[in-house]
Amino acid sequence: MKVFKELFYKMDRQVPGSKEYTLKAAEMVGLGDLPANSKVLDAGCANGNAAFALLEKYPIVVSAVDIDANSLKSLEEKAAALNVSDRISVYNKSMIDLDFENDSFDVIWSEGAIHNVGFYKGISYLKRFLKPGGKIVVSDLTWIKDNPPDEVFWYWKENYPGMTGIQENIKAMEKAGLKCVGHFAIGKDGFWDNYYKLMYTHINYFQQKFVKNSKAQEQLEELQTEMDYFVKFGDYYSYVFFIGEK
């Protein structure tokens, strides 16, 4: 786990995606139609890629929540460099242990983090903080084609037991009391160019750094296996953005 954290701290992105995909979701949400200083909750914000993309384009204010203090430190440093510290507040908390007032956010955002608590559990909890008529945006690893080969199906069954298909996540959103108003899968560029390619470079570095650490080498091999599965079976799964309305 220590190796994972060190590696991800070195990466510009800690989940698959891109600024362009974030802004595509923002356009579907209608973020540009909201008044200035509308409130956005970024749950599981990591180092703030989504938050900064939104702050650059829209006159919003963001409450950024993450359980990892080092990621938040990186976010705060970047916010200062971009001169947006007055528009983003940071909270070192679990995304399902929040003390905001109910019905207080215009939009709730969570890219690549909902799997930490479970799709249904996460959106059911976060929904309470969303204003009536507000929208929630989550991206999650999702099957995008039926009948994946057994090899990759069982790989993800072991590594992400909660992973389901698009329709199952839409049904979970509806069960949570939200109307699904849109969804889209990111392309392979969001996975490979912006995520795995960077990971591959850092894996090589850490293999040398921890050359005598067998546990670290085992963890790095697990990441390499994940990339290999994507190369072989990446047509069957992706991160999918789901947009729900309260």
mmCIF file of C-alpha atoms in Angstrom:
data_model
loop_
_atom_site.group_PDB
_atom_site.id
_atom_site.type_symbol
_atom_site.label_atom_id
_atom_site.label_comp_id
_atom_site.label_asym_id
_atom_site.label_seq_id
_atom_site.Cartn_x
_atom_site.Cartn_y
_atom_site.Cartn_z
ATOM 1 C CA MET A 1 0.000 0.000 0.000
ATOM 2 C CA LYS A 2 2.869 2.387 0.767
ATOM 3 C CA VAL A 3 4.263 1.836 -2.742
ATOM 4 C CA PHE A 4 0.852 2.514 -4.291
ATOM 5 C CA LYS A 5 0.561 5.817 -2.441
ATOM 6 C CA GLU A 6 4.073 6.963 -3.329
ATOM 7 C CA LEU A 7 3.486 6.113 -6.975
ATOM 8 C CA PHE A 8 0.137 7.866 -7.207
ATOM 9 C CA TYR A 9 1.503 11.001 -5.526
ATOM 10 C CA LYS A 10 3.931 11.281 -8.439
ATOM 11 C CA MET A 11 1.165 11.072 -11.047
ATOM 12 C CA ASP A 12 -0.661 14.147 -12.344
ATOM 13 C CA ARG A 13 -3.894 12.145 -12.393
ATOM 14 C CA GLN A 14 -4.863 9.589 -9.773
ATOM 15 C CA VAL A 15 -7.874 8.233 -11.686
ATOM 16 C CA PRO A 16 -8.556 7.741 -15.411
ATOM 17 C CA GLY A 17 -10.155 10.674 -17.216
ATOM 18 C CA SER A 18 -9.195 14.101 -18.504
ATOM 19 C CA LYS A 19 -10.052 17.767 -18.237
ATOM 20 C CA GLU A 20 -12.104 17.392 -21.430
ATOM 21 C CA TYR A 21 -14.233 14.585 -19.965
ATOM 22 C CA THR A 22 -14.788 16.565 -16.770
ATOM 23 C CA LEU A 23 -15.982 19.568 -18.784
ATOM 24 C CA LYS A 24 -18.192 17.360 -20.952
ATOM 25 C CA ALA A 25 -19.968 16.197 -17.800
ATOM 26 C CA ALA A 26 -20.162 19.789 -16.549
ATOM 27 C CA GLU A 27 -21.874 20.851 -19.765
ATOM 28 C CA MET A 28 -24.393 18.022 -19.431
ATOM 29 C CA VAL A 29 -25.064 19.136 -15.854
ATOM 30 C CA GLY A 30 -25.657 22.708 -17.009
ATOM 31 C CA LEU A 31 -23.023 24.158 -14.715
ATOM 32 C CA GLY A 32 -22.737 27.209 -16.946
ATOM 33 C CA ASP A 33 -26.402 28.040 -16.364
ATOM 34 C CA LEU A 34 -26.016 28.276 -12.590
ATOM 35 C CA PRO A 35 -25.493 31.658 -10.887
ATOM 36 C CA ALA A 36 -22.067 32.789 -9.732
ATOM 37 C CA ASN A 37 -20.850 31.284 -6.452
ATOM 38 C CA SER A 38 -22.961 28.165 -6.852
ATOM 39 C CA LYS A 39 -21.707 25.511 -4.444
ATOM 40 C CA VAL A 40 -20.056 22.299 -5.649
ATOM 41 C CA LEU A 41 -19.021 19.423 -3.374
ATOM 42 C CA ASP A 42 -16.101 17.393 -4.763
ATOM 43 C CA ALA A 43 -16.247 14.116 -2.820
ATOM 44 C CA GLY A 44 -13.054 12.093 -3.016
ATOM 45 C CA CYS A 45 -11.264 14.954 -4.745
ATOM 46 C CA ALA A 46 -7.721 13.448 -4.617
ATOM 47 C CA ASN A 47 -5.277 16.111 -5.834
ATOM 48 C CA GLY A 48 -8.031 18.209 -7.374
ATOM 49 C CA ASN A 49 -7.976 17.595 -11.123
ATOM 50 C CA ALA A 50 -11.745 17.830 -11.493
ATOM 51 C CA ALA A 51 -12.070 20.743 -9.094
ATOM 52 C CA PHE A 52 -9.476 22.853 -10.928
ATOM 53 C CA ALA A 53 -11.021 22.111 -14.328
ATOM 54 C CA LEU A 54 -14.383 23.335 -13.029
ATOM 55 C CA LEU A 55 -12.968 26.365 -11.204
ATOM 56 C CA GLU A 56 -11.111 27.480 -14.321
ATOM 57 C CA LYS A 57 -14.251 27.520 -16.463
ATOM 58 C CA TYR A 58 -17.062 28.367 -14.053
ATOM 59 C CA PRO A 59 -17.527 31.036 -11.307
ATOM 60 C CA ILE A 60 -18.288 28.422 -8.656
ATOM 61 C CA VAL A 61 -17.020 27.695 -5.152
ATOM 62 C CA VAL A 62 -15.856 24.177 -4.274
ATOM 63 C CA SER A 63 -15.765 22.172 -1.064
ATOM 64 C CA ALA A 64 -13.084 19.524 -1.655
ATOM 65 C CA VAL A 65 -13.211 16.409 0.511
ATOM 66 C CA ASP A 66 -10.673 13.583 0.696
ATOM 67 C CA ILE A 67 -9.457 11.198 3.347
ATOM 68 C CA ASP A 68 -5.834 11.474 2.204
ATOM 69 C CA ALA A 69 -4.029 14.435 3.750
ATOM 70 C CA ASN A 70 -1.097 14.353 1.327
ATOM 71 C CA SER A 71 -3.405 14.660 -1.680
ATOM 72 C CA LEU A 72 -5.109 17.633 -0.050
ATOM 73 C CA LYS A 73 -1.754 19.266 0.644
ATOM 74 C CA SER A 74 -0.940 18.996 -3.069
ATOM 75 C CA LEU A 75 -4.366 20.443 -3.894
ATOM 76 C CA GLU A 76 -3.858 23.418 -1.583
ATOM 77 C CA GLU A 77 -0.434 24.163 -3.072
ATOM 78 C CA LYS A 78 -1.868 24.104 -6.588
ATOM 79 C CA ALA A 79 -4.836 26.255 -5.552
ATOM 80 C CA ALA A 80 -2.426 28.869 -4.235
ATOM 81 C CA ALA A 81 -0.374 28.738 -7.435
ATOM 82 C CA LEU A 82 -3.525 29.202 -9.522
ATOM 83 C CA ASN A 83 -4.817 31.958 -7.236
ATOM 84 C CA VAL A 84 -8.103 30.184 -6.486
ATOM 85 C CA SER A 85 -7.575 29.463 -2.778
ATOM 86 C CA ASP A 86 -10.447 31.803 -1.907
ATOM 87 C CA ARG A 87 -12.834 29.665 -3.984
ATOM 88 C CA ILE A 88 -11.953 26.214 -2.655
ATOM 89 C CA SER A 89 -12.265 24.871 0.892
ATOM 90 C CA VAL A 90 -10.532 21.663 1.930
ATOM 91 C CA TYR A 91 -11.832 18.981 4.306
ATOM 92 C CA ASN A 92 -9.756 15.979 5.381
ATOM 93 C CA LYS A 93 -12.661 13.590 5.884
ATOM 94 C CA SER A 94 -14.223 10.444 4.491
ATOM 95 C CA MET A 95 -16.764 11.115 1.757
ATOM 96 C CA ILE A 96 -19.370 9.297 3.863
ATOM 97 C CA ASP A 97 -18.607 11.109 7.118
ATOM 98 C CA LEU A 98 -19.532 14.702 6.371
ATOM 99 C CA ASP A 99 -21.180 17.382 8.494
ATOM 100 C CA PHE A 100 -22.451 19.784 5.853
ATOM 101 C CA GLU A 101 -26.045 20.943 6.077
ATOM 102 C CA ASN A 102 -28.596 18.936 4.125
ATOM 103 C CA ASP A 103 -29.755 20.425 0.802
ATOM 104 C CA SER A 104 -26.750 22.773 0.689
ATOM 105 C CA PHE A 105 -24.976 22.040 -2.633
ATOM 106 C CA ASP A 106 -26.043 22.830 -6.177
ATOM 107 C CA VAL A 107 -23.862 20.069 -7.631
ATOM 108 C CA ILE A 108 -22.046 17.095 -6.129
ATOM 109 C CA TRP A 109 -19.040 15.726 -8.013
ATOM 110 C CA SER A 110 -17.078 12.505 -7.527
ATOM 111 C CA GLU A 111 -14.677 11.211 -10.174
ATOM 112 C CA GLY A 112 -13.226 7.746 -9.695
ATOM 113 C CA ALA A 113 -13.781 7.668 -5.926
ATOM 114 C CA ILE A 114 -17.233 6.168 -5.393
ATOM 115 C CA HIS A 115 -15.845 2.612 -5.555
ATOM 116 C CA ASN A 116 -14.173 3.205 -2.182
ATOM 117 C CA VAL A 117 -17.569 3.102 -0.489
ATOM 118 C CA GLY A 118 -19.764 1.428 -3.119
ATOM 119 C CA PHE A 119 -21.822 3.056 -5.863
ATOM 120 C CA TYR A 120 -25.271 2.788 -4.255
ATOM 121 C CA LYS A 121 -24.061 3.473 -0.703
ATOM 122 C CA GLY A 122 -22.059 6.473 -1.834
ATOM 123 C CA ILE A 123 -24.726 8.248 -3.873
ATOM 124 C CA SER A 124 -27.410 7.440 -1.302
ATOM 125 C CA TYR A 125 -25.343 9.157 1.371
ATOM 126 C CA LEU A 126 -24.211 12.135 -0.713
ATOM 127 C CA LYS A 127 -27.718 12.825 -2.002
ATOM 128 C CA ARG A 128 -28.755 14.327 1.341
ATOM 129 C CA PHE A 129 -26.415 17.283 0.775
ATOM 130 C CA LEU A 130 -27.838 18.065 -2.677
ATOM 131 C CA LYS A 131 -30.438 20.787 -3.137
ATOM 132 C CA PRO A 132 -33.772 19.723 -4.663
ATOM 133 C CA GLY A 133 -33.293 19.845 -8.421
ATOM 134 C CA GLY A 134 -29.506 19.697 -7.973
ATOM 135 C CA LYS A 135 -27.345 17.211 -9.848
ATOM 136 C CA ILE A 136 -24.759 14.641 -8.863
ATOM 137 C CA VAL A 137 -21.933 13.484 -11.136
ATOM 138 C CA VAL A 138 -20.038 10.274 -10.431
ATOM 139 C CA SER A 139 -17.632 8.247 -12.546
ATOM 140 C CA ASP A 140 -17.047 4.591 -11.825
ATOM 141 C CA LEU A 141 -15.381 1.572 -13.407
ATOM 142 C CA THR A 142 -18.173 -0.117 -15.358
ATOM 143 C CA TRP A 143 -18.716 -2.920 -17.853
ATOM 144 C CA ILE A 144 -19.572 -1.290 -21.203
ATOM 145 C CA LYS A 145 -20.043 -4.502 -23.226
ATOM 146 C CA ASP A 146 -21.999 -7.626 -22.360
ATOM 147 C CA ASN A 147 -20.432 -11.042 -21.902
ATOM 148 C CA PRO A 148 -16.820 -10.142 -21.112
ATOM 149 C CA PRO A 149 -14.369 -13.062 -21.388
ATOM 150 C CA ASP A 150 -14.106 -15.129 -18.226
ATOM 151 C CA GLU A 151 -10.471 -14.146 -17.721
ATOM 152 C CA VAL A 152 -11.161 -10.437 -17.349
ATOM 153 C CA PHE A 153 -14.543 -10.923 -15.687
ATOM 154 C CA TRP A 154 -13.027 -12.894 -12.814
ATOM 155 C CA TYR A 155 -10.039 -10.574 -12.599
ATOM 156 C CA TRP A 156 -12.305 -7.614 -11.835
ATOM 157 C CA LYS A 157 -14.651 -9.763 -9.759
ATOM 158 C CA GLU A 158 -11.706 -10.314 -7.431
ATOM 159 C CA ASN A 159 -10.300 -6.780 -7.564
ATOM 160 C CA TYR A 160 -13.527 -4.765 -7.715
ATOM 161 C CA PRO A 161 -16.412 -7.014 -6.589
ATOM 162 C CA GLY A 162 -18.936 -4.169 -6.855
ATOM 163 C CA MET A 163 -18.291 -3.496 -10.524
ATOM 164 C CA THR A 164 -21.462 -3.766 -12.628
ATOM 165 C CA GLY A 165 -22.805 -2.656 -16.008
ATOM 166 C CA ILE A 166 -24.287 0.647 -17.116
ATOM 167 C CA GLN A 167 -27.915 -0.354 -16.661
ATOM 168 C CA GLU A 168 -27.242 -1.750 -13.179
ATOM 169 C CA ASN A 169 -25.706 1.547 -12.082
ATOM 170 C CA ILE A 170 -28.614 3.495 -13.553
ATOM 171 C CA LYS A 171 -31.006 1.291 -11.574
ATOM 172 C CA ALA A 172 -28.916 1.847 -8.427
ATOM 173 C CA MET A 173 -29.150 5.586 -8.989
ATOM 174 C CA GLU A 174 -32.922 5.386 -9.341
ATOM 175 C CA LYS A 175 -33.140 3.207 -6.231
ATOM 176 C CA ALA A 176 -31.259 5.913 -4.357
ATOM 177 C CA GLY A 177 -33.977 8.399 -5.310
ATOM 178 C CA LEU A 178 -32.190 10.109 -8.185
ATOM 179 C CA LYS A 179 -33.259 10.427 -11.801
ATOM 180 C CA CYS A 180 -30.464 9.449 -14.185
ATOM 181 C CA VAL A 181 -30.391 12.250 -16.772
ATOM 182 C CA GLY A 182 -27.320 11.153 -18.713
ATOM 183 C CA HIS A 183 -24.218 8.987 -18.882
ATOM 184 C CA PHE A 184 -21.168 8.462 -21.070
ATOM 185 C CA ALA A 185 -18.026 6.316 -21.073
ATOM 186 C CA ILE A 186 -14.582 7.841 -21.338
ATOM 187 C CA GLY A 187 -12.484 6.779 -24.330
ATOM 188 C CA LYS A 188 -9.277 4.792 -24.234
ATOM 189 C CA ASP A 189 -7.338 8.052 -24.294
ATOM 190 C CA GLY A 190 -8.658 8.794 -20.809
ATOM 191 C CA PHE A 191 -7.355 5.455 -19.628
ATOM 192 C CA TRP A 192 -4.094 5.019 -21.485
ATOM 193 C CA ASP A 193 -2.766 8.470 -22.385
ATOM 194 C CA ASN A 194 -3.731 10.193 -19.144
ATOM 195 C CA TYR A 195 -3.345 7.353 -16.656
ATOM 196 C CA TYR A 196 -1.693 4.051 -17.544
ATOM 197 C CA LYS A 197 1.067 5.620 -19.637
ATOM 198 C CA LEU A 198 2.062 7.736 -16.633
ATOM 199 C CA MET A 199 1.752 4.755 -14.331
ATOM 200 C CA TYR A 200 4.012 2.683 -16.570
ATOM 201 C CA THR A 201 6.773 5.297 -16.359
ATOM 202 C CA HIS A 202 6.578 5.432 -12.586
ATOM 203 C CA ILE A 203 6.439 1.653 -12.209
ATOM 204 C CA ASN A 204 9.832 1.418 -13.898
ATOM 205 C CA TYR A 205 11.212 4.017 -11.465
ATOM 206 C CA PHE A 206 9.851 2.248 -8.387
ATOM 207 C CA GLN A 207 11.053 -1.150 -9.575
ATOM 208 C CA GLN A 208 14.563 0.254 -9.374
ATOM 209 C CA LYS A 209 13.964 2.131 -6.138
ATOM 210 C CA PHE A 210 12.612 -0.969 -4.345
ATOM 211 C CA VAL A 211 14.699 -3.563 -6.163
ATOM 212 C CA LYS A 212 15.382 -5.509 -2.936
ATOM 213 C CA ASN A 213 11.865 -5.166 -1.497
ATOM 214 C CA SER A 214 9.882 -8.255 -2.494
ATOM 215 C CA LYS A 215 6.579 -6.911 -1.147
ATOM 216 C CA ALA A 216 6.943 -3.706 -3.135
ATOM 217 C CA GLN A 217 7.833 -5.665 -6.269
ATOM 218 C CA GLU A 218 4.696 -7.758 -5.798
ATOM 219 C CA GLN A 219 2.529 -4.623 -5.595
ATOM 220 C CA LEU A 220 4.156 -3.176 -8.708
ATOM 221 C CA GLU A 221 3.528 -6.431 -10.559
ATOM 222 C CA GLU A 222 -0.158 -6.134 -9.623
ATOM 223 C CA LEU A 223 -0.289 -2.711 -11.290
ATOM 224 C CA GLN A 224 1.474 -4.075 -14.353
ATOM 225 C CA THR A 225 -1.102 -6.881 -14.529
ATOM 226 C CA GLU A 226 -3.913 -4.321 -14.384
ATOM 227 C CA MET A 227 -2.413 -2.471 -17.346
ATOM 228 C CA ASP A 228 -1.944 -5.706 -19.268
ATOM 229 C CA TYR A 229 -5.621 -6.559 -18.798
ATOM 230 C CA PHE A 230 -6.624 -3.167 -20.146
ATOM 231 C CA VAL A 231 -4.469 -3.635 -23.246
ATOM 232 C CA LYS A 232 -6.068 -7.025 -23.862
ATOM 233 C CA PHE A 233 -9.659 -6.408 -22.750
ATOM 234 C CA GLY A 234 -10.133 -2.612 -22.701
ATOM 235 C CA ASP A 235 -13.086 -2.778 -25.091
ATOM 236 C CA TYR A 236 -15.188 -4.350 -22.346
ATOM 237 C CA TYR A 237 -14.901 -1.802 -19.542
ATOM 238 C CA SER A 238 -14.233 1.846 -18.875
ATOM 239 C CA TYR A 239 -14.947 4.613 -16.434
ATOM 240 C CA VAL A 240 -18.489 5.822 -17.036
ATOM 241 C CA PHE A 241 -19.861 9.188 -15.928
ATOM 242 C CA PHE A 242 -23.380 8.995 -14.491
ATOM 243 C CA ILE A 243 -25.419 12.162 -13.939
ATOM 244 C CA GLY A 244 -28.343 12.098 -11.546
ATOM 245 C CA GLU A 245 -30.911 14.709 -10.550
ATOM 246 C CA LYS A 246 -32.558 15.012 -7.147
#
